[in-house]
Every structure is written in C-alpha cells, then in structure tokens.
CSV table of C-alpha atoms in Angstrom, one decimal:
chain,number,residue,atom,x,y,z
B,1,MET,CA,27.3,-8.4,-17.1
B,2,ARG,CA,25.8,-8.2,-13.7
B,3,PRO,CA,25.6,-4.7,-11.9
B,4,ASN,CA,27.2,-4.3,-8.4
B,5,ASN,CA,24.0,-3.5,-7.4
B,6,SER,CA,22.0,-5.8,-8.1
B,7,THR,CA,20.8,-6.9,-4.7
B,8,LYS,CA,18.9,-3.3,-4.5
B,9,LEU,CA,15.6,-4.5,-5.8
B,10,ALA,CA,12.6,-4.7,-4.6
B,11,PHE,CA,9.1,-5.3,-4.9
B,12,SER,CA,6.2,-3.0,-2.8
B,13,PRO,CA,3.2,-2.3,-3.3
B,14,LEU,CA,1.8,1.5,-4.2
B,15,PRO,CA,4.6,4.9,-4.2
B,16,ASN,CA,3.8,7.6,-2.2
B,17,ARG,CA,4.4,11.3,-4.1
B,18,SER,CA,5.5,14.5,-2.7
B,19,ARG,CA,3.2,17.4,-1.9
B,20,ALA,CA,5.0,19.4,-5.4
B,21,ARG,CA,4.1,16.6,-7.8
B,22,ALA,CA,0.4,15.9,-6.6
B,23,MET,CA,-0.3,19.6,-6.5
B,24,GLN,CA,1.5,20.9,-9.1
B,25,PRO,CA,-0.7,22.1,-12.3
B,26,SER,CA,-0.8,19.4,-15.1
B,27,SER,CA,1.6,19.6,-18.4
B,28,ASP,CA,-0.7,20.8,-20.7
B,29,ASN,CA,-2.9,23.7,-17.6
B,30,ALA,CA,1.0,25.1,-16.7
B,31,ASN,CA,0.7,27.8,-19.4
B,32,LYS,CA,-2.5,29.0,-18.6
B,33,PRO,CA,-3.4,31.9,-16.6
B,34,GLN,CA,-4.5,30.9,-13.4
B,35,ARG,CA,-8.5,31.3,-12.5
B,36,ASP,CA,-10.2,33.8,-9.9
B,37,PHE,CA,-10.4,30.9,-6.8
B,38,GLU,CA,-14.5,32.9,-6.4
B,39,HIS,CA,-15.1,31.7,-10.3
B,40,VAL,CA,-14.0,27.9,-10.2
B,41,ARG,CA,-15.5,28.3,-7.0
B,42,ASP,CA,-19.2,28.8,-8.3
B,43,SER,CA,-18.1,26.6,-11.5
B,44,MET,CA,-18.1,23.8,-9.3
B,45,HIS,CA,-21.2,25.1,-6.8
B,46,SER,CA,-23.5,24.4,-10.6
B,47,ALA,CA,-21.0,21.6,-11.4
B,48,ILE,CA,-22.7,20.0,-8.5
B,49,SER,CA,-26.5,22.2,-8.5
B,50,MET,CA,-27.6,22.4,-12.3
B,51,ASN,CA,-30.0,19.9,-13.6
B,52,LYS,CA,-29.1,21.6,-17.1
B,53,THR,CA,-27.9,18.3,-19.0
B,54,GLU,CA,-27.9,19.7,-22.2
B,55,VAL,CA,-24.5,23.2,-21.0
B,56,ILE,CA,-23.8,20.6,-17.6
B,57,ASP,CA,-20.7,19.2,-19.7
B,58,THR,CA,-19.2,23.1,-20.8
B,59,VAL,CA,-20.0,23.3,-17.1
B,60,LEU,CA,-18.1,20.6,-16.0
B,61,ASN,CA,-15.0,22.2,-18.7
B,62,ASP,CA,-15.0,24.9,-17.0
B,63,PHE,CA,-14.2,23.2,-13.9
B,64,SER,CA,-11.4,20.7,-15.0
B,65,GLU,CA,-9.7,23.9,-16.4
B,66,GLY,CA,-10.1,25.9,-13.3
B,67,TYR,CA,-9.3,24.1,-10.9
B,68,PHE,CA,-5.5,22.3,-12.4
B,69,SER,CA,-5.2,26.3,-12.8
B,70,LEU,CA,-5.6,27.7,-9.4
B,71,CYS,CA,-2.5,27.4,-6.8
B,72,TYR,CA,-1.9,25.6,-3.9
B,73,GLU,CA,-2.8,27.2,-2.1
B,74,ASN,CA,-5.6,27.6,-3.8
B,75,ARG,CA,-6.8,24.6,-4.5
B,76,ARG,CA,-6.6,23.4,-0.6
B,77,ARG,CA,-9.1,26.2,0.2
B,78,LEU,CA,-11.7,24.9,-3.0
B,79,LEU,CA,-12.6,21.7,-0.9
B,80,LEU,CA,-11.9,22.4,2.5
B,81,VAL,CA,-15.0,24.0,0.6
B,82,LEU,CA,-15.6,21.2,-1.0
B,83,ALA,CA,-14.9,18.9,2.2
B,84,LYS,CA,-17.6,21.1,4.6
B,85,GLU,CA,-20.5,23.1,2.5
B,86,TYR,CA,-21.6,19.7,-0.4
B,87,ASP,CA,-21.8,17.0,2.8
B,88,LEU,CA,-24.8,15.8,3.7
B,89,ASN,CA,-27.6,17.2,5.1
B,90,ARG,CA,-27.8,16.2,9.3
B,91,THR,CA,-30.0,18.3,10.0
B,92,GLN,CA,-32.8,16.2,7.2
B,93,VAL,CA,-30.8,12.8,9.0
B,94,CYS,CA,-31.0,13.4,12.4
B,95,GLU,CA,-35.5,14.5,12.0
B,96,LEU,CA,-35.5,10.9,9.9
B,97,ILE,CA,-34.1,8.9,12.7
B,98,LYS,CA,-35.7,10.4,14.9
B,99,GLN,CA,-39.0,10.4,12.5
B,100,TYR,CA,-38.0,6.0,12.2
B,101,LEU,CA,-37.8,5.2,16.0
B,102,GLY,CA,-41.6,7.1,15.9
B,103,VAL,CA,-42.9,4.5,13.4
B,104,LEU,CA,-41.0,1.9,15.7
B,105,GLY,CA,-42.6,2.7,18.5
B,106,GLU,CA,-47.0,2.4,17.4
B,107,GLU,CA,-45.4,-0.6,15.5
B,108,ALA,CA,-44.4,-1.9,19.7
B,109,GLN,CA,-47.7,-1.1,20.3
B,110,SER,CA,-50.0,-1.9,16.9
B,111,ALA,CA,-48.8,-5.3,18.1
B,112,GLY,CA,-48.8,-6.4,14.3
B,113,HIS,CA,-52.1,-4.9,13.9
B,114,GLU,CA,-51.9,-2.8,10.4
B,115,GLU,CA,-48.6,-4.2,8.7
B,116,ASP,CA,-48.4,-3.4,5.8
B,117,GLY,CA,-49.4,0.6,6.6
B,118,VAL,CA,-46.1,0.0,9.1
B,119,LEU,CA,-44.0,-2.1,6.6
B,120,GLY,CA,-45.2,1.0,4.0
B,121,SER,CA,-44.1,4.0,6.4
B,122,PHE,CA,-39.9,2.1,7.1
B,123,TYR,CA,-39.8,1.9,3.4
B,124,ARG,CA,-39.6,5.6,3.8
B,125,ILE,CA,-38.0,6.6,6.1
B,126,GLU,CA,-35.4,4.5,4.7
B,127,ARG,CA,-35.6,5.7,0.7
B,128,ASN,CA,-35.6,8.9,2.4
B,129,LEU,CA,-32.2,7.9,4.7
B,130,ARG,CA,-30.9,6.7,2.2
B,131,HIS,CA,-30.9,9.7,0.0
B,132,ALA,CA,-30.1,11.5,2.3
B,133,LEU,CA,-27.3,10.2,3.6
B,134,LYS,CA,-25.3,10.0,0.1
B,135,PRO,CA,-23.7,14.3,0.3
B,136,MET,CA,-24.0,17.2,-2.5
B,137,TYR,CA,-21.0,16.4,-3.6
B,138,GLU,CA,-21.7,12.5,-5.0
B,139,GLY,CA,-23.1,15.2,-7.6
B,140,LEU,CA,-19.6,16.4,-9.4
B,141,PHE,CA,-17.9,13.2,-8.1
B,142,GLU,CA,-20.6,10.7,-10.9
B,143,ARG,CA,-20.6,13.4,-13.3
B,144,LEU,CA,-17.2,13.7,-14.1
B,145,ASN,CA,-16.9,10.4,-14.4
B,146,MET,CA,-19.4,10.3,-16.9
B,147,HIS,CA,-16.8,13.6,-18.7
B,148,PRO,CA,-14.9,12.4,-21.1
B,149,GLY,CA,-11.6,13.4,-19.3
B,150,GLY,CA,-13.1,13.2,-16.0
B,151,LEU,CA,-11.9,9.7,-14.3
B,152,LYS,CA,-8.5,12.1,-14.7
B,153,VAL,CA,-9.5,14.7,-12.4
B,154,LEU,CA,-11.6,13.1,-9.6
B,155,THR,CA,-7.5,10.8,-9.5
B,156,SER,CA,-6.0,14.8,-9.9
B,157,LEU,CA,-8.7,15.6,-7.2
B,158,ARG,CA,-7.1,12.5,-4.8
B,159,ALA,CA,-3.9,13.3,-5.0
B,160,ASP,CA,-4.5,16.9,-3.7
B,161,ILE,CA,-6.7,15.7,-1.2
B,162,LEU,CA,-4.7,13.0,-0.4
B,163,SER,CA,-1.7,15.7,0.0
B,164,ILE,CA,-3.3,17.4,2.0
B,165,LEU,CA,-4.6,15.3,4.8
B,166,ALA,CA,-0.1,14.5,5.7
B,167,GLU,CA,-0.2,17.9,6.6
B,168,GLU,CA,-3.2,18.5,8.6
B,169,ASN,CA,-5.2,15.6,9.9
B,170,ILE,CA,-9.1,17.6,8.9
B,171,ALA,CA,-12.0,16.1,10.1
B,172,SER,CA,-14.3,16.2,6.8
B,173,LEU,CA,-11.7,16.0,3.9
B,174,ARG,CA,-10.6,12.9,4.8
B,175,ALA,CA,-14.3,12.2,5.3
B,176,LEU,CA,-14.5,12.9,1.4
B,177,ASP,CA,-11.2,11.3,1.1
B,178,SER,CA,-12.9,8.6,2.3
B,179,TYR,CA,-15.7,8.4,-0.1
B,180,LEU,CA,-13.2,9.5,-3.9
B,181,LYS,CA,-12.0,6.5,-2.7
B,182,GLU,CA,-15.0,4.2,-2.6
B,183,LYS,CA,-16.3,5.0,-5.7
B,184,LEU,CA,-12.6,5.3,-7.3
B,185,GLY,CA,-13.0,1.5,-6.5
B,186,THR,CA,-15.6,1.2,-7.5
B,187,TRP,CA,-15.5,2.4,-11.3
B,188,LEU,CA,-12.2,1.2,-11.2
B,189,SER,CA,-12.7,-2.2,-10.5
B,190,PRO,CA,-11.0,-4.7,-13.0
B,191,ALA,CA,-13.3,-5.4,-15.5
B,192,ALA,CA,-13.2,-1.8,-16.7
B,193,LEU,CA,-9.6,-2.5,-16.9
B,194,GLU,CA,-7.0,-3.5,-20.0
B,195,LEU,CA,-4.5,-5.8,-19.2
B,196,HIS,CA,-2.0,-5.0,-21.3
B,197,GLN,CA,1.9,-5.9,-21.8
B,198,ILE,CA,4.4,-2.9,-22.3
B,199,THR,CA,6.3,-3.5,-25.5
B,200,TRP,CA,9.2,-1.0,-26.3
B,201,ASP,CA,6.2,-0.8,-29.0
B,202,ASP,CA,4.1,1.0,-26.8
B,203,PRO,CA,3.9,5.0,-27.6
B,204,ALA,CA,6.0,6.9,-26.0
B,205,SER,CA,3.9,9.2,-24.0
B,206,LEU,CA,3.1,5.9,-22.0
B,207,LEU,CA,6.4,4.2,-22.0
B,208,GLU,CA,7.7,7.9,-20.4
B,209,LYS,CA,5.5,7.1,-17.7
B,210,ILE,CA,6.9,4.5,-16.0
B,211,VAL,CA,10.2,5.5,-16.4
B,212,ALA,CA,9.0,9.1,-14.5
B,213,TYR,CA,6.9,6.5,-12.0
B,214,GLU,CA,9.6,3.2,-11.5
B,215,ALA,CA,9.5,3.7,-8.0
B,216,VAL,CA,11.3,0.7,-6.6
B,217,HIS,CA,14.3,0.6,-8.8
B,218,PRO,CA,14.6,3.3,-11.5
B,219,ILE,CA,15.3,3.9,-15.0
B,220,SER,CA,18.0,5.5,-15.7
B,221,ASN,CA,17.4,5.6,-19.6
B,222,LEU,CA,16.2,4.6,-22.3
B,223,LEU,CA,18.3,1.7,-23.1
B,224,ASP,CA,17.9,0.1,-20.0
B,225,LEU,CA,14.0,0.1,-20.0
B,226,LYS,CA,13.8,-1.2,-23.5
B,227,ARG,CA,16.9,-3.7,-21.7
B,228,ARG,CA,13.9,-4.3,-19.2
B,229,LEU,CA,11.8,-4.7,-21.9
B,230,GLY,CA,13.5,-7.1,-23.1
B,231,VAL,CA,14.3,-11.2,-23.4
B,232,GLY,CA,13.0,-12.9,-20.7
B,233,ARG,CA,11.8,-9.9,-19.3
B,234,ARG,CA,8.1,-8.1,-18.9
B,235,CYS,CA,5.6,-5.7,-18.2
B,236,PHE,CA,1.5,-5.7,-17.6
B,237,GLY,CA,0.0,-2.6,-16.6
B,238,TYR,CA,-3.3,-2.3,-16.1
B,239,LEU,CA,-4.8,0.6,-18.5
B,240,HIS,CA,-8.2,2.7,-18.0
B,241,ALA,CA,-10.4,3.6,-21.2
B,242,ALA,CA,-11.1,7.3,-19.9
B,243,ILE,CA,-6.8,7.9,-19.2
B,244,PRO,CA,-5.7,6.2,-22.6
B,245,VAL,CA,-2.1,7.0,-22.5
B,246,GLU,CA,-1.3,5.8,-18.9
B,247,THR,CA,-1.2,3.4,-16.5
B,248,SER,CA,-3.1,2.4,-13.1
B,249,ASP,CA,-1.1,0.1,-11.8
B,250,TYR,CA,2.2,-1.5,-13.7
B,251,LEU,CA,4.1,-4.8,-12.8
B,252,TRP,CA,7.2,-6.1,-13.4
B,253,LEU,CA,8.0,-9.0,-14.0
B,254,ASN,CA,11.5,-10.9,-14.7
B,255,PHE,CA,12.2,-15.1,-15.3
B,256,GLN,CA,15.6,-14.9,-15.3
B,257,GLU,CA,18.3,-13.2,-12.8
B,258,VAL,CA,16.8,-10.0,-11.9
B,259,LEU,CA,18.8,-7.0,-13.1
B,260,TRP,CA,21.1,-8.9,-15.9
B,261,ASP,CA,22.6,-7.4,-18.0
B,262,ASP,CA,22.4,-10.4,-20.6
B,263,PRO,CA,20.2,-13.5,-19.1
B,264,PRO,CA,21.5,-16.4,-18.5
B,265,ILE,CA,19.8,-19.2,-19.6
B,266,PRO,CA,17.1,-18.8,-22.7
B,267,GLU,CA,13.7,-17.5,-22.2
B,268,CYS,CA,11.8,-21.5,-23.1
B,269,GLU,CA,14.5,-23.5,-20.4
B,270,ALA,CA,13.4,-20.2,-17.1
B,271,THR,CA,11.0,-22.3,-14.4
B,272,CYS,CA,10.6,-18.9,-12.5
B,273,ALA,CA,8.6,-15.6,-12.5
B,274,LEU,CA,10.0,-13.2,-10.5
B,275,PHE,CA,7.7,-10.1,-9.6
B,276,TYR,CA,10.3,-7.4,-8.8
B,277,SER,CA,7.9,-4.2,-8.5
B,278,ILE,CA,5.4,-3.3,-8.3
B,279,SER,CA,4.2,1.2,-9.1
B,280,SER,CA,2.0,3.3,-10.3
B,281,THR,CA,1.3,6.3,-12.3
B,282,GLN,CA,-1.5,7.8,-10.4
B,283,ARG,CA,-1.7,8.9,-6.7
B,284,GLY,CA,-4.8,9.4,-6.4
B,285,LEU,CA,-5.0,5.5,-6.3
B,286,ALA,CA,-3.6,4.5,-3.1
B,287,GLY,CA,-5.1,2.0,-1.0
B,288,ILE,CA,-7.0,0.5,-3.6
B,289,ASN,CA,-5.9,-2.0,-4.1
B,290,LEU,CA,-5.4,-2.9,-8.0
B,291,GLY,CA,-3.0,-4.7,-7.1
B,292,LYS,CA,-4.1,-8.2,-6.3
B,293,PHE,CA,-5.5,-8.2,-9.2
B,294,LEU,CA,-3.5,-7.4,-12.2
B,295,ILE,CA,-0.4,-10.2,-10.0
B,296,LYS,CA,-3.3,-12.2,-10.2
B,297,ARG,CA,-4.6,-11.7,-14.0
B,298,VAL,CA,-0.5,-11.6,-15.3
B,299,ILE,CA,0.1,-15.3,-12.9
B,300,THR,CA,-2.9,-16.2,-14.7
B,301,LEU,CA,-1.9,-14.8,-18.7
B,302,VAL,CA,1.9,-15.6,-18.1
B,303,LYS,CA,0.7,-19.7,-17.1
B,304,ARG,CA,-1.2,-20.3,-20.0
B,305,ASP,CA,1.7,-19.3,-22.3
B,306,MET,CA,4.3,-20.5,-20.8
B,307,PRO,CA,2.8,-23.7,-19.3
B,308,HIS,CA,7.0,-24.1,-18.3
B,309,ILE,CA,7.0,-21.5,-15.5
B,310,SER,CA,6.1,-23.4,-12.6
B,311,THR,CA,7.1,-20.9,-8.9
B,312,PHE,CA,5.9,-17.6,-9.0
B,313,ALA,CA,8.1,-15.4,-6.4
B,314,THR,CA,8.5,-12.1,-5.2
B,315,ILE,CA,12.1,-10.7,-4.0
B,316,SER,CA,10.2,-8.3,-1.1
B,317,PRO,CA,11.5,-5.5,0.9
B,318,ILE,CA,10.6,-5.6,4.4
B,319,PRO,CA,10.0,-1.7,5.6
B,320,GLY,CA,8.7,-2.1,8.7
B,321,PHE,CA,11.1,-4.4,10.2
B,322,ILE,CA,14.3,-1.9,12.0
B,323,GLN,CA,11.7,0.6,13.7
B,324,TRP,CA,10.2,-2.4,14.8
B,325,LEU,CA,12.7,-3.6,16.8
B,326,LEU,CA,15.1,-0.8,17.2
B,327,SER,CA,11.6,0.8,19.3
B,328,LYS,CA,11.5,-3.0,21.5
B,329,LEU,CA,15.5,-2.6,22.3
B,330,ALA,CA,15.4,0.8,23.2
B,331,SER,CA,12.2,-0.6,25.5
B,332,GLN,CA,13.1,-3.4,26.5
B,333,SER,CA,17.1,-2.7,27.2
B,334,LYS,CA,15.4,0.9,29.4
B,335,LEU,CA,12.6,-1.6,31.5
B,336,ALA,CA,15.8,-4.8,31.7
B,337,GLU,CA,18.7,-1.7,33.8
B,338,VAL,CA,15.7,-0.4,35.7
B,339,ASN,CA,15.1,-4.5,36.6
B,340,ASP,CA,18.6,-5.0,37.1
B,341,ILE,CA,18.6,-2.1,39.6
B,342,SER,CA,16.1,-2.7,41.6
B,343,GLN,CA,17.4,-4.3,44.3
B,344,SER,CA,14.0,-5.8,45.5
B,345,SER,CA,11.6,-9.2,43.8
B,346,ALA,CA,8.6,-6.8,45.9
B,347,ASP,CA,9.5,-4.1,43.7
B,348,ARG,CA,10.9,-4.9,40.5
B,349,SER,CA,9.2,-2.3,38.7
B,350,GLY,CA,7.9,-2.8,35.2
B,351,SER,CA,9.1,-6.9,35.6
B,352,ALA,CA,5.3,-7.2,33.8
B,353,PHE,CA,6.5,-5.8,30.4
B,354,ARG,CA,9.7,-7.8,30.2
B,355,GLU,CA,10.6,-9.9,27.3
B,356,ASN,CA,13.5,-11.7,26.1
B,357,ILE,CA,14.7,-10.3,23.0
B,358,LEU,CA,17.7,-12.5,23.2
B,359,GLU,CA,18.3,-16.2,23.7
B,360,PRO,CA,20.9,-16.4,26.6
B,361,GLU,CA,23.9,-17.6,23.5
B,362,GLU,CA,23.2,-14.2,21.5
B,363,GLU,CA,22.5,-12.2,24.8
B,364,LYS,CA,26.2,-13.7,26.1
B,365,ALA,CA,28.1,-13.8,22.5
B,366,LEU,CA,26.6,-9.9,21.9
B,367,MET,CA,28.6,-9.1,26.3
B,368,ASP,CA,31.5,-11.6,24.5
B,369,LEU,CA,33.0,-8.4,21.7
B,370,SER,CA,34.7,-5.9,23.8
B,371,GLU,CA,33.8,-2.2,24.4
B,372,GLU,CA,36.2,-1.4,21.0
B,373,PHE,CA,33.4,-2.4,19.0
B,374,VAL,CA,30.5,-1.5,20.7
B,375,ALA,CA,29.0,-0.4,24.2
B,376,GLY,CA,26.2,-1.2,26.4
B,377,LYS,CA,25.0,-2.2,29.7
B,378,ASN,CA,23.1,-6.0,28.1
B,379,GLY,CA,23.0,-7.8,25.1
B,380,MET,CA,19.8,-5.3,24.6
B,381,GLU,CA,22.1,-2.2,24.1
B,382,ARG,CA,24.5,-3.3,22.5
B,383,MET,CA,22.7,-5.0,18.9
B,384,LEU,CA,20.8,-1.3,19.3
B,385,ASN,CA,23.9,0.7,19.7
B,386,LEU,CA,25.0,-1.7,16.6
B,387,LEU,CA,22.6,-1.1,14.2
B,388,THR,CA,21.9,2.3,14.9
B,389,SER,CA,25.7,2.7,14.2
B,390,LYS,CA,27.2,5.6,11.8
B,391,ASN,CA,26.6,4.8,8.2
B,392,HIS,CA,26.3,1.4,9.1
B,393,GLU,CA,30.0,0.2,10.0
B,394,TRP,CA,28.2,-3.5,12.0
B,395,SER,CA,27.3,-4.9,7.7
B,396,ASN,CA,31.8,-4.4,6.6
B,397,PHE,CA,32.7,-6.0,9.3
B,398,ALA,CA,32.4,-10.2,9.5
B,399,PRO,CA,32.4,-11.1,13.5
B,400,LEU,CA,29.7,-8.9,13.3
B,401,LEU,CA,27.5,-9.7,11.0
B,402,SER,CA,28.3,-14.3,11.8
B,403,ILE,CA,26.9,-12.2,16.0
B,404,LEU,CA,24.0,-10.5,14.2
B,405,LYS,CA,23.6,-12.4,11.7
B,406,THR,CA,20.8,-15.7,14.2
B,407,PRO,CA,19.0,-13.0,16.2
B,408,LEU,CA,18.1,-10.6,13.1
B,409,LEU,CA,17.0,-13.8,11.5
B,410,ARG,CA,15.1,-15.0,13.7
B,411,LEU,CA,13.6,-11.3,15.1
B,412,CYS,CA,12.6,-10.6,11.7
B,413,ALA,CA,11.2,-14.1,11.2
B,414,ARG,CA,9.0,-13.5,14.5
B,415,TYR,CA,8.0,-9.5,12.5
B,416,LEU,CA,7.0,-11.2,10.0
B,417,LEU,CA,5.0,-14.0,11.3
B,418,GLN,CA,2.9,-13.0,15.2
B,419,GLU,CA,3.3,-9.3,15.1
B,420,LYS,CA,0.2,-8.0,14.2
B,421,LYS,CA,-2.2,-4.7,13.7
B,422,ARG,CA,-5.7,-5.0,14.0
B,423,GLY,CA,-5.2,-9.1,13.3
B,424,LYS,CA,-3.0,-8.6,10.3
B,425,ALA,CA,0.2,-8.3,9.3
B,426,LEU,CA,2.1,-4.9,10.8
B,427,ASP,CA,4.9,-5.2,7.9
B,428,SER,CA,2.4,-3.0,4.8
B,429,VAL,CA,4.7,-4.7,2.1
B,430,ALA,CA,3.4,-8.4,4.0
B,431,ASN,CA,-0.3,-7.4,4.6
B,432,PHE,CA,0.3,-6.3,0.6
B,433,HIS,CA,1.2,-10.3,-0.5
B,434,LEU,CA,-1.0,-12.3,2.1
B,435,GLN,CA,-3.9,-10.5,1.1
B,436,ASN,CA,-3.4,-11.4,-2.1
B,437,GLY,CA,-3.0,-14.7,-1.3
B,438,ALA,CA,0.9,-16.2,-1.0
B,439,MET,CA,3.3,-17.4,1.7
B,440,ILE,CA,6.3,-16.7,2.9
B,441,GLU,CA,8.6,-19.1,1.2
B,442,ARG,CA,12.0,-17.8,2.5
B,443,ILE,CA,14.4,-14.2,4.6
B,444,ASN,CA,17.0,-13.7,2.9
B,445,TRP,CA,20.4,-12.6,4.6
B,446,MET,CA,22.6,-9.6,3.4
B,447,ALA,CA,19.9,-9.6,0.5
B,448,ASP,CA,20.0,-6.3,0.1
B,449,ARG,CA,22.8,-4.2,1.6
B,450,SER,CA,22.1,-0.6,-0.4
B,451,GLU,CA,21.8,2.5,1.8
B,452,ASN,CA,17.8,2.0,2.0
B,453,GLY,CA,18.0,-1.6,2.2
B,454,LEU,CA,20.3,-1.5,5.8
B,455,HIS,CA,18.4,1.6,7.0
B,456,GLN,CA,15.2,-0.6,6.9
B,457,SER,CA,15.5,-4.3,6.7
B,458,ALA,CA,19.2,-4.7,8.3
B,459,GLY,CA,19.2,-5.8,4.8
B,460,ILE,CA,17.1,-8.6,5.2
B,461,MET,CA,14.4,-9.7,2.3
B,462,VAL,CA,11.4,-11.9,1.9
B,463,ASN,CA,11.0,-14.0,-0.6
B,464,TYR,CA,6.5,-14.1,-0.5
B,465,VAL,CA,5.1,-16.8,-2.9
B,466,TYR,CA,2.1,-17.3,-4.9
B,467,ARG,CA,1.1,-20.6,-5.9
B,468,LEU,CA,-2.0,-20.6,-8.4
B,469,GLU,CA,-3.8,-23.9,-6.2
B,470,ASN,CA,-3.4,-22.0,-2.9
B,471,ILE,CA,-4.0,-18.5,-3.7
B,472,GLU,CA,-7.4,-17.6,-2.8
B,473,GLU,CA,-8.0,-20.8,0.0
B,474,TYR,CA,-4.8,-18.2,1.5
B,475,ALA,CA,-6.2,-14.8,1.5
B,476,GLN,CA,-9.8,-15.9,2.3
B,477,SER,CA,-8.1,-17.2,5.9
B,478,TYR,CA,-5.2,-14.2,6.0
B,479,PHE,CA,-9.2,-12.2,5.7
B,480,SER,CA,-10.9,-14.3,8.1
B,481,THR,CA,-8.7,-15.4,11.3
B,482,GLY,CA,-5.6,-13.6,10.2
B,483,GLN,CA,-4.0,-16.5,9.5
B,484,ILE,CA,-0.9,-16.7,8.0
B,485,HIS,CA,0.8,-19.1,6.2
B,486,ALA,CA,4.5,-19.3,5.8
B,487,SER,CA,7.0,-22.4,4.4
B,488,ASP,CA,8.9,-24.8,7.2
B,489,ASP,CA,11.7,-22.5,7.7
B,490,VAL,CA,10.6,-20.0,7.8
B,491,CYS,CA,9.0,-21.6,10.9
B,492,ARG,CA,11.7,-22.8,12.1
B,493,TYR,CA,13.1,-19.0,13.6
B,494,VAL,CA,10.3,-18.9,15.8
B,495,GLU,CA,8.3,-20.6,18.8
B,496,PRO,CA,5.1,-22.4,17.3
B,497,LEU,CA,2.6,-19.9,17.8
B,498,ASN,CA,-0.1,-20.4,19.8
B,499,GLU,CA,-2.5,-23.2,18.9
B,500,HIS,CA,-5.9,-20.7,18.2
B,501,GLN,CA,-3.5,-18.5,15.8
B,502,PRO,CA,-2.8,-20.6,12.9
B,503,ALA,CA,0.0,-19.6,11.3
B,504,THR,CA,1.9,-21.9,9.4
B,505,ASP,CA,1.5,-24.0,6.0
B,506,LYS,CA,3.5,-27.5,6.1
B,507,ARG,CA,4.7,-27.6,3.0
B,508,GLY,CA,8.2,-26.9,2.1
C-alpha cells in the first residue's frame, strides 16, 4: 500500500536542533548533582594550563563531568569565559609584527648583505608569531581530542556554542566556534570515519539514535524503521571509534518507490538509487560537510555491489524558493505601482530597478482571473496574494494550478540556476549538492503537497543527479567559477545565461 503522504519526502543537508535539546545535560549526567560554576571553571583552567601529564586525565574527567552538570546559563557563562579570557595574546602578536616589520626595513637597507642573518631573524619571528596566533583554548581542545570520550565532549561544546550564537552574535564566541569547527573538521576527516551499513541487527542504542534524529521524514515506530532497513532500501552512517554508539551523518538510500510498504519490483531489477534523506545526530558538527564524502563513498560502494544501478539521484526540497519569490514579487509590484502613477517619463522613480518577473501571457492570465479568486493591481500582486493565501487555497483549485504552473516552474529554474550568493547557488540545498558534484536534472511540479512543501517551494521539488564520471569535474568547476550544471530540460525554463557565466550541461 502506498502512503498518502509519499510526496512529503525530501533530501536536505544537516538539520538544526533547538537550544533546549542542545543545551540539556546528557542522559549519563542528568541524575548527577550540579557542580559549582567556580569549580568547573577551575578545572577548565587546569586542563588548559597544567603540564603534569600524569594527572591530566583526572582533570579532563572532572571538567567534562562538571560541564555536563551545569545549567544552561552557567554553560553560557563558562563558554564566554573560555572565548574571552583564553583567546590569543594580541599584545604579543602586535609586538611580533613590529619586530617583523623592523627586520623587513633592515633588509631593505642592507641591500642583500648578511642574508643568512636576516632570514634567520625572519624564521625566528615567524615561528613565534605562529605560536602567538594560537589561542590558549586550543590546548583544551587538543587535550580533549586525545582523551577517551573527549571528542563527544567537543561536539557537545560546539552544539552549545551554536545555540548561544543563534540568540546573540558575540564576536569572541564566533571566533571560538570557527576555531573549534576547523579542528573538528580535521579530526573527523573521512579517513578517521568508518562507513557502516546500518541494519536491523545493529545495537539498539544506534537504532534509537536513528529514530530520534531522522530530520527529513520522521520514523513513526520500530516497525517503520525495520521496513526502511529492509529489501530495496539501505541506510549508511559514519561511525567514529571515539563515539562508538553514535553516527555522525547517516544517509537513506532507496532502490524502489521511496516509502511504499512493498517494493514494486525485485531489488535485482532496479536501475536507479534514490537518496531521500541525509541527517546528522551531532548538532555540534553542523557546517562540517561530512555528507559530501558520505554520498561519494556510498555511490562507490553500491556501484561495486550492484553494478546494474546506473542512476544515482535525489528528490530534494527547495527551502528558499518561496521566501525569495515573495520578496521579489512584493518589491517589484510596489515599483510597478509607483511607475504607473508617475506620468512623467523623466520622473519614473525606481525604473532602474524594475524587472519583468512575469511574461506578458502570464501577466494576462493572472489579470483575467475574477476578483472573487484574487485581487491585485497587477499580475505580480495577484501572484503574491495567491501564494500567501490562507491554507494555500490556490493549491486545491485546478484552474489556479494551471495558471501558476508555468511561471512558478520558470521562476524556480531561475532561482536554482541564476540566483547567487558570493558566486554560489543561493539555495542552501542546491549549494550542498552542487558543491558535491551533482547536476540539476529535473524540476517536479506539485511533488510535495505537504504544508511545509507548499510553504517553502509551492510544492515544487528538484532531482539532483550524481554521475560517477562527472562528480569531480562538476564539483571543481562549481567551486572555482560557480558553474552550475543542469539538464537541457531545466535550462529551457530560463533565458540563456551570460556567456561568462556558463551553467548548463548539454546532457539530457
């Protein structure tokens, strides 16, 4: 039996977690008494400054247990102390820079004489400068990484930092987060992670994690989980030896109709593998693109074991599309109204910022609608009113769907192919897949009629395709020039891009 909400599926990058979950004490420490803030602060200072290796494990244990026992407000206080009081010594950095510039001036005056002596001074100052540019809290991170269970503590620390930053942008804390993120990205490189196919025979603790953290399509119960781990479906996760019962990222892969109870064809006859969800159990690893490596390794593994699979694709949401479109419609509708009121061609205020959101025939179709369906002075205002209508009423009326389909698909293609942020795709999910080496294959009308799907993307979803022979080439061209590869079918929706901004792949 096919579920009624099968179109609700999505494929998205790592999800955010709420402050409540991120900042709660772990279950191992939930029943332990809360430590005094000053005691935990002292143990943190000792962990950073102590040189006695024979007692460092005891100090790190004391800090870890104390940190997890703290309430939210005291964790916040402690992290701000760590960020501000254990930052780098900028006075020392400034002094070393002055010394370096002084040696540079001496070199210019010496005209090459005593070259070895000058270079020796450069090397010495550069060495000291590299050391001075390391914040003191690096010592805590390095020691925790080498300590049993310390990597889990570090990911929890970063989850808490991200929760605080979501509420308040504190420069010193953002610097702390950036430094810790870089360290975690190094320590959790793919070489240090085990790719594991998750099965029903795995430990209950691991299966419970999957159920709890599935972010895209929630798992209703253990029977649902067992079905998803059955014939025609796969789940792969990254495991780390330092966190043996938890996954870093995990990826659902399907060879059949995504959420059908019974696979419609035998697994051996499938030719397409569909990625339909990727999630993380570790909020503290947000922004560390482990999913990129997970996808590539899974493709290689599946291709080796199932050579008859020729296509690897996603069914993905477009989370930023409607927000972008509504902003465009509102601003352009207002500019159109201003320009219509202005009678003087010499005083057409804002005309330099005008653009044609709708084609003439699309504008006409919207304006021909009776006002009992929608009101508005122009087509853009009418589309804006329809898309923001209560309960997405437009999606339940066939004539409105027919009128909106063409402009929404065209504008969605424009959003995916042409709208950029710092030279890369504006949409977060698109950027995730494109930087991993995928191409945009197809845009699907009314693929997700759920409340969230209509709110985010007017029900539209997109297929990204990974072709083994092109993954590295596409990833590199996107990284270096922002080039977006797409099928001809998708490119037909939009006008040709500027020749200096190639974005198409001529493969169908």
